[in-house]
JSON list of C-alpha atoms in Angstrom, two decimals:
[
{"chain": "A", "resi": 1, "resn": "MET", "atom": "CA", "xyz": [241.52, 76.58, -23.22]},
{"chain": "A", "resi": 2, "resn": "THR", "atom": "CA", "xyz": [238.25, 74.95, -22.64]},
{"chain": "A", "resi": 3, "resn": "THR", "atom": "CA", "xyz": [237.67, 71.21, -22.66]},
{"chain": "A", "resi": 4, "resn": "LYS", "atom": "CA", "xyz": [234.49, 69.81, -23.79]},
{"chain": "A", "resi": 5, "resn": "LEU", "atom": "CA", "xyz": [233.50, 66.61, -22.07]},
{"chain": "A", "resi": 6, "resn": "LYS", "atom": "CA", "xyz": [231.72, 64.06, -24.13]},
{"chain": "A", "resi": 7, "resn": "LEU", "atom": "CA", "xyz": [228.93, 62.30, -22.33]},
{"chain": "A", "resi": 8, "resn": "ILE", "atom": "CA", "xyz": [229.06, 58.51, -22.93]},
{"chain": "A", "resi": 9, "resn": "GLN", "atom": "CA", "xyz": [225.60, 57.05, -23.21]},
{"chain": "A", "resi": 10, "resn": "PRO", "atom": "CA", "xyz": [225.21, 53.76, -21.44]},
{"chain": "A", "resi": 11, "resn": "GLN", "atom": "CA", "xyz": [224.67, 50.83, -23.53]},
{"chain": "A", "resi": 12, "resn": "PRO", "atom": "CA", "xyz": [221.27, 49.31, -23.21]},
{"chain": "A", "resi": 13, "resn": "THR", "atom": "CA", "xyz": [221.22, 45.82, -21.67]},
{"chain": "A", "resi": 14, "resn": "LEU", "atom": "CA", "xyz": [220.02, 42.71, -23.37]},
{"chain": "A", "resi": 15, "resn": "GLU", "atom": "CA", "xyz": [217.00, 42.80, -21.00]},
{"chain": "A", "resi": 16, "resn": "THR", "atom": "CA", "xyz": [216.14, 46.32, -22.12]},
{"chain": "A", "resi": 17, "resn": "LEU", "atom": "CA", "xyz": [216.45, 45.47, -25.75]},
{"chain": "A", "resi": 18, "resn": "LEU", "atom": "CA", "xyz": [214.25, 42.44, -25.33]},
{"chain": "A", "resi": 19, "resn": "ALA", "atom": "CA", "xyz": [211.62, 44.48, -23.54]},
{"chain": "A", "resi": 20, "resn": "GLU", "atom": "CA", "xyz": [211.58, 46.85, -26.49]},
{"chain": "A", "resi": 21, "resn": "VAL", "atom": "CA", "xyz": [211.28, 44.15, -29.01]},
{"chain": "A", "resi": 22, "resn": "ALA", "atom": "CA", "xyz": [208.52, 42.57, -27.03]},
{"chain": "A", "resi": 23, "resn": "THR", "atom": "CA", "xyz": [206.56, 45.81, -26.84]},
{"chain": "A", "resi": 24, "resn": "ASP", "atom": "CA", "xyz": [207.10, 46.57, -30.64]},
{"chain": "A", "resi": 25, "resn": "ARG", "atom": "CA", "xyz": [205.88, 43.00, -31.44]},
{"chain": "A", "resi": 26, "resn": "LEU", "atom": "CA", "xyz": [202.85, 43.40, -29.40]},
{"chain": "A", "resi": 27, "resn": "ALA", "atom": "CA", "xyz": [201.84, 46.55, -31.16]},
{"chain": "A", "resi": 28, "resn": "VAL", "atom": "CA", "xyz": [202.64, 45.11, -34.43]},
{"chain": "A", "resi": 29, "resn": "THR", "atom": "CA", "xyz": [200.40, 41.90, -33.60]},
{"chain": "A", "resi": 30, "resn": "SER", "atom": "CA", "xyz": [197.69, 44.27, -32.49]},
{"chain": "A", "resi": 31, "resn": "ALA", "atom": "CA", "xyz": [197.95, 46.24, -35.77]},
{"chain": "A", "resi": 32, "resn": "LEU", "atom": "CA", "xyz": [197.73, 43.14, -37.81]},
{"chain": "A", "resi": 33, "resn": "ALA", "atom": "CA", "xyz": [194.67, 41.83, -36.00]},
{"chain": "A", "resi": 34, "resn": "LYS", "atom": "CA", "xyz": [192.87, 45.00, -36.57]},
{"chain": "A", "resi": 35, "resn": "LEU", "atom": "CA", "xyz": [193.90, 44.87, -40.25]},
{"chain": "A", "resi": 36, "resn": "ASP", "atom": "CA", "xyz": [192.55, 41.38, -40.61]},
{"chain": "A", "resi": 37, "resn": "ALA", "atom": "CA", "xyz": [189.35, 42.17, -38.95]},
{"chain": "A", "resi": 38, "resn": "SER", "atom": "CA", "xyz": [188.96, 45.18, -41.38]},
{"chain": "A", "resi": 39, "resn": "MET", "atom": "CA", "xyz": [189.70, 43.03, -44.32]},
{"chain": "A", "resi": 40, "resn": "ALA", "atom": "CA", "xyz": [187.40, 40.35, -43.19]},
{"chain": "A", "resi": 41, "resn": "ALA", "atom": "CA", "xyz": [184.52, 42.94, -42.80]},
{"chain": "A", "resi": 42, "resn": "LEU", "atom": "CA", "xyz": [185.13, 44.44, -46.19]},
{"chain": "A", "resi": 43, "resn": "ALA", "atom": "CA", "xyz": [185.18, 41.00, -47.82]},
{"chain": "A", "resi": 44, "resn": "GLN", "atom": "CA", "xyz": [181.73, 40.26, -46.27]},
{"chain": "A", "resi": 45, "resn": "HIS", "atom": "CA", "xyz": [180.47, 43.67, -47.08]},
{"chain": "A", "resi": 46, "resn": "THR", "atom": "CA", "xyz": [181.56, 43.43, -50.67]},
{"chain": "A", "resi": 47, "resn": "SER", "atom": "CA", "xyz": [180.19, 39.94, -51.08]},
{"chain": "A", "resi": 48, "resn": "THR", "atom": "CA", "xyz": [176.84, 40.65, -49.69]},
{"chain": "A", "resi": 49, "resn": "ASN", "atom": "CA", "xyz": [176.50, 43.99, -51.50]},
{"chain": "A", "resi": 50, "resn": "GLN", "atom": "CA", "xyz": [175.77, 45.91, -48.39]},
{"chain": "A", "resi": 51, "resn": "SER", "atom": "CA", "xyz": [177.44, 48.99, -49.83]},
{"chain": "A", "resi": 52, "resn": "GLY", "atom": "CA", "xyz": [174.28, 50.82, -50.08]},
{"chain": "A", "resi": 53, "resn": "ARG", "atom": "CA", "xyz": [174.53, 50.95, -53.92]},
{"chain": "A", "resi": 54, "resn": "GLY", "atom": "CA", "xyz": [171.25, 49.84, -55.48]},
{"chain": "A", "resi": 55, "resn": "PHE", "atom": "CA", "xyz": [172.19, 50.27, -59.11]},
{"chain": "A", "resi": 56, "resn": "TYR", "atom": "CA", "xyz": [175.16, 49.78, -61.35]},
{"chain": "A", "resi": 57, "resn": "SER", "atom": "CA", "xyz": [176.11, 51.25, -64.75]},
{"chain": "A", "resi": 58, "resn": "VAL", "atom": "CA", "xyz": [176.48, 49.20, -67.76]},
{"chain": "A", "resi": 59, "resn": "LEU", "atom": "CA", "xyz": [180.42, 49.41, -67.39]},
{"chain": "A", "resi": 60, "resn": "GLU", "atom": "CA", "xyz": [180.28, 48.45, -63.75]},
{"chain": "A", "resi": 61, "resn": "VAL", "atom": "CA", "xyz": [178.13, 45.45, -64.56]},
{"chain": "A", "resi": 62, "resn": "ALA", "atom": "CA", "xyz": [180.53, 44.46, -67.39]},
{"chain": "A", "resi": 63, "resn": "GLU", "atom": "CA", "xyz": [183.58, 44.73, -64.98]},
{"chain": "A", "resi": 64, "resn": "TYR", "atom": "CA", "xyz": [181.84, 42.65, -62.44]},
{"chain": "A", "resi": 65, "resn": "LEU", "atom": "CA", "xyz": [180.83, 39.85, -64.82]},
{"chain": "A", "resi": 66, "resn": "HIS", "atom": "CA", "xyz": [184.22, 40.11, -66.63]},
{"chain": "A", "resi": 67, "resn": "VAL", "atom": "CA", "xyz": [182.56, 40.60, -69.96]},
{"chain": "A", "resi": 68, "resn": "SER", "atom": "CA", "xyz": [182.78, 43.49, -72.55]},
{"chain": "A", "resi": 69, "resn": "ARG", "atom": "CA", "xyz": [180.26, 46.48, -72.38]},
{"chain": "A", "resi": 70, "resn": "ALA", "atom": "CA", "xyz": [178.69, 45.25, -75.70]},
{"chain": "A", "resi": 71, "resn": "THR", "atom": "CA", "xyz": [177.77, 41.96, -73.96]},
{"chain": "A", "resi": 72, "resn": "VAL", "atom": "CA", "xyz": [175.91, 43.71, -71.20]},
{"chain": "A", "resi": 73, "resn": "GLN", "atom": "CA", "xyz": [174.30, 45.98, -73.67]},
{"chain": "A", "resi": 74, "resn": "ARG", "atom": "CA", "xyz": [173.18, 42.94, -75.73]},
{"chain": "A", "resi": 75, "resn": "LEU", "atom": "CA", "xyz": [171.72, 41.43, -72.55]},
{"chain": "A", "resi": 76, "resn": "ILE", "atom": "CA", "xyz": [169.75, 44.49, -71.97]},
{"chain": "A", "resi": 77, "resn": "ALA", "atom": "CA", "xyz": [168.43, 44.72, -75.52]},
{"chain": "A", "resi": 78, "resn": "GLU", "atom": "CA", "xyz": [167.33, 41.05, -75.40]},
{"chain": "A", "resi": 79, "resn": "GLU", "atom": "CA", "xyz": [165.72, 41.93, -72.04]},
{"chain": "A", "resi": 80, "resn": "ARG", "atom": "CA", "xyz": [167.58, 39.20, -70.27]},
{"chain": "A", "resi": 81, "resn": "LEU", "atom": "CA", "xyz": [168.91, 41.78, -67.95]},
{"chain": "A", "resi": 82, "resn": "PRO", "atom": "CA", "xyz": [166.33, 44.15, -66.61]},
{"chain": "A", "resi": 83, "resn": "VAL", "atom": "CA", "xyz": [167.36, 47.86, -66.33]},
{"chain": "A", "resi": 84, "resn": "THR", "atom": "CA", "xyz": [165.93, 51.04, -64.92]},
{"chain": "A", "resi": 85, "resn": "ARG", "atom": "CA", "xyz": [166.45, 54.24, -66.83]},
{"chain": "A", "resi": 86, "resn": "VAL", "atom": "CA", "xyz": [167.61, 57.25, -65.11]},
{"chain": "A", "resi": 87, "resn": "ARG", "atom": "CA", "xyz": [167.56, 60.20, -67.39]},
{"chain": "A", "resi": 88, "resn": "GLN", "atom": "CA", "xyz": [167.93, 57.92, -70.37]},
{"chain": "A", "resi": 89, "resn": "THR", "atom": "CA", "xyz": [171.00, 56.08, -68.90]},
{"chain": "A", "resi": 90, "resn": "PRO", "atom": "CA", "xyz": [170.33, 52.41, -68.19]},
{"chain": "A", "resi": 91, "resn": "ARG", "atom": "CA", "xyz": [171.11, 51.26, -64.54]},
{"chain": "A", "resi": 92, "resn": "VAL", "atom": "CA", "xyz": [170.94, 47.64, -63.35]},
{"chain": "A", "resi": 93, "resn": "SER", "atom": "CA", "xyz": [169.71, 46.99, -59.89]},
{"chain": "A", "resi": 94, "resn": "ALA", "atom": "CA", "xyz": [171.85, 45.02, -57.64]},
{"chain": "A", "resi": 95, "resn": "ALA", "atom": "CA", "xyz": [168.96, 42.60, -57.02]},
{"chain": "A", "resi": 96, "resn": "ASP", "atom": "CA", "xyz": [168.42, 42.14, -60.82]},
{"chain": "A", "resi": 97, "resn": "LEU", "atom": "CA", "xyz": [172.11, 41.48, -61.26]},
{"chain": "A", "resi": 98, "resn": "HIS", "atom": "CA", "xyz": [172.25, 38.95, -58.63]},
{"chain": "A", "resi": 99, "resn": "ASP", "atom": "CA", "xyz": [168.91, 37.32, -59.98]},
{"chain": "A", "resi": 100, "resn": "TYR", "atom": "CA", "xyz": [170.56, 37.14, -63.42]},
{"chain": "A", "resi": 101, "resn": "ILE", "atom": "CA", "xyz": [173.64, 35.49, -62.14]},
{"chain": "A", "resi": 102, "resn": "ALA", "atom": "CA", "xyz": [171.62, 32.91, -60.07]},
{"chain": "A", "resi": 103, "resn": "ALA", "atom": "CA", "xyz": [169.58, 31.99, -63.08]},
{"chain": "A", "resi": 104, "resn": "ASN", "atom": "CA", "xyz": [172.54, 31.53, -65.35]},
{"chain": "A", "resi": 105, "resn": "ARG", "atom": "CA", "xyz": [174.71, 29.36, -63.15]}
]
């Protein structure tokens, strides 16, 4: 008959556990700092329209202004919001959109 010996793992000491927690906390803190920096960069990027997009569709303008598509189409028809047509499709430039917002504050 063979006897299997069961190896007993030593229990980690309090110092070992605290060191692991400190290492994990440092990693989490570093990850959160990177996430905060990314969020700040994204917020600045979005607020200053540095996305490289020069033109928006009527639906995108409506969503941005929190109005209906019909309202944007009416502004275009009344020539209060300038558009550029790309293959018959109206596009509003980012500069014109920001000028419209500034003029109607």
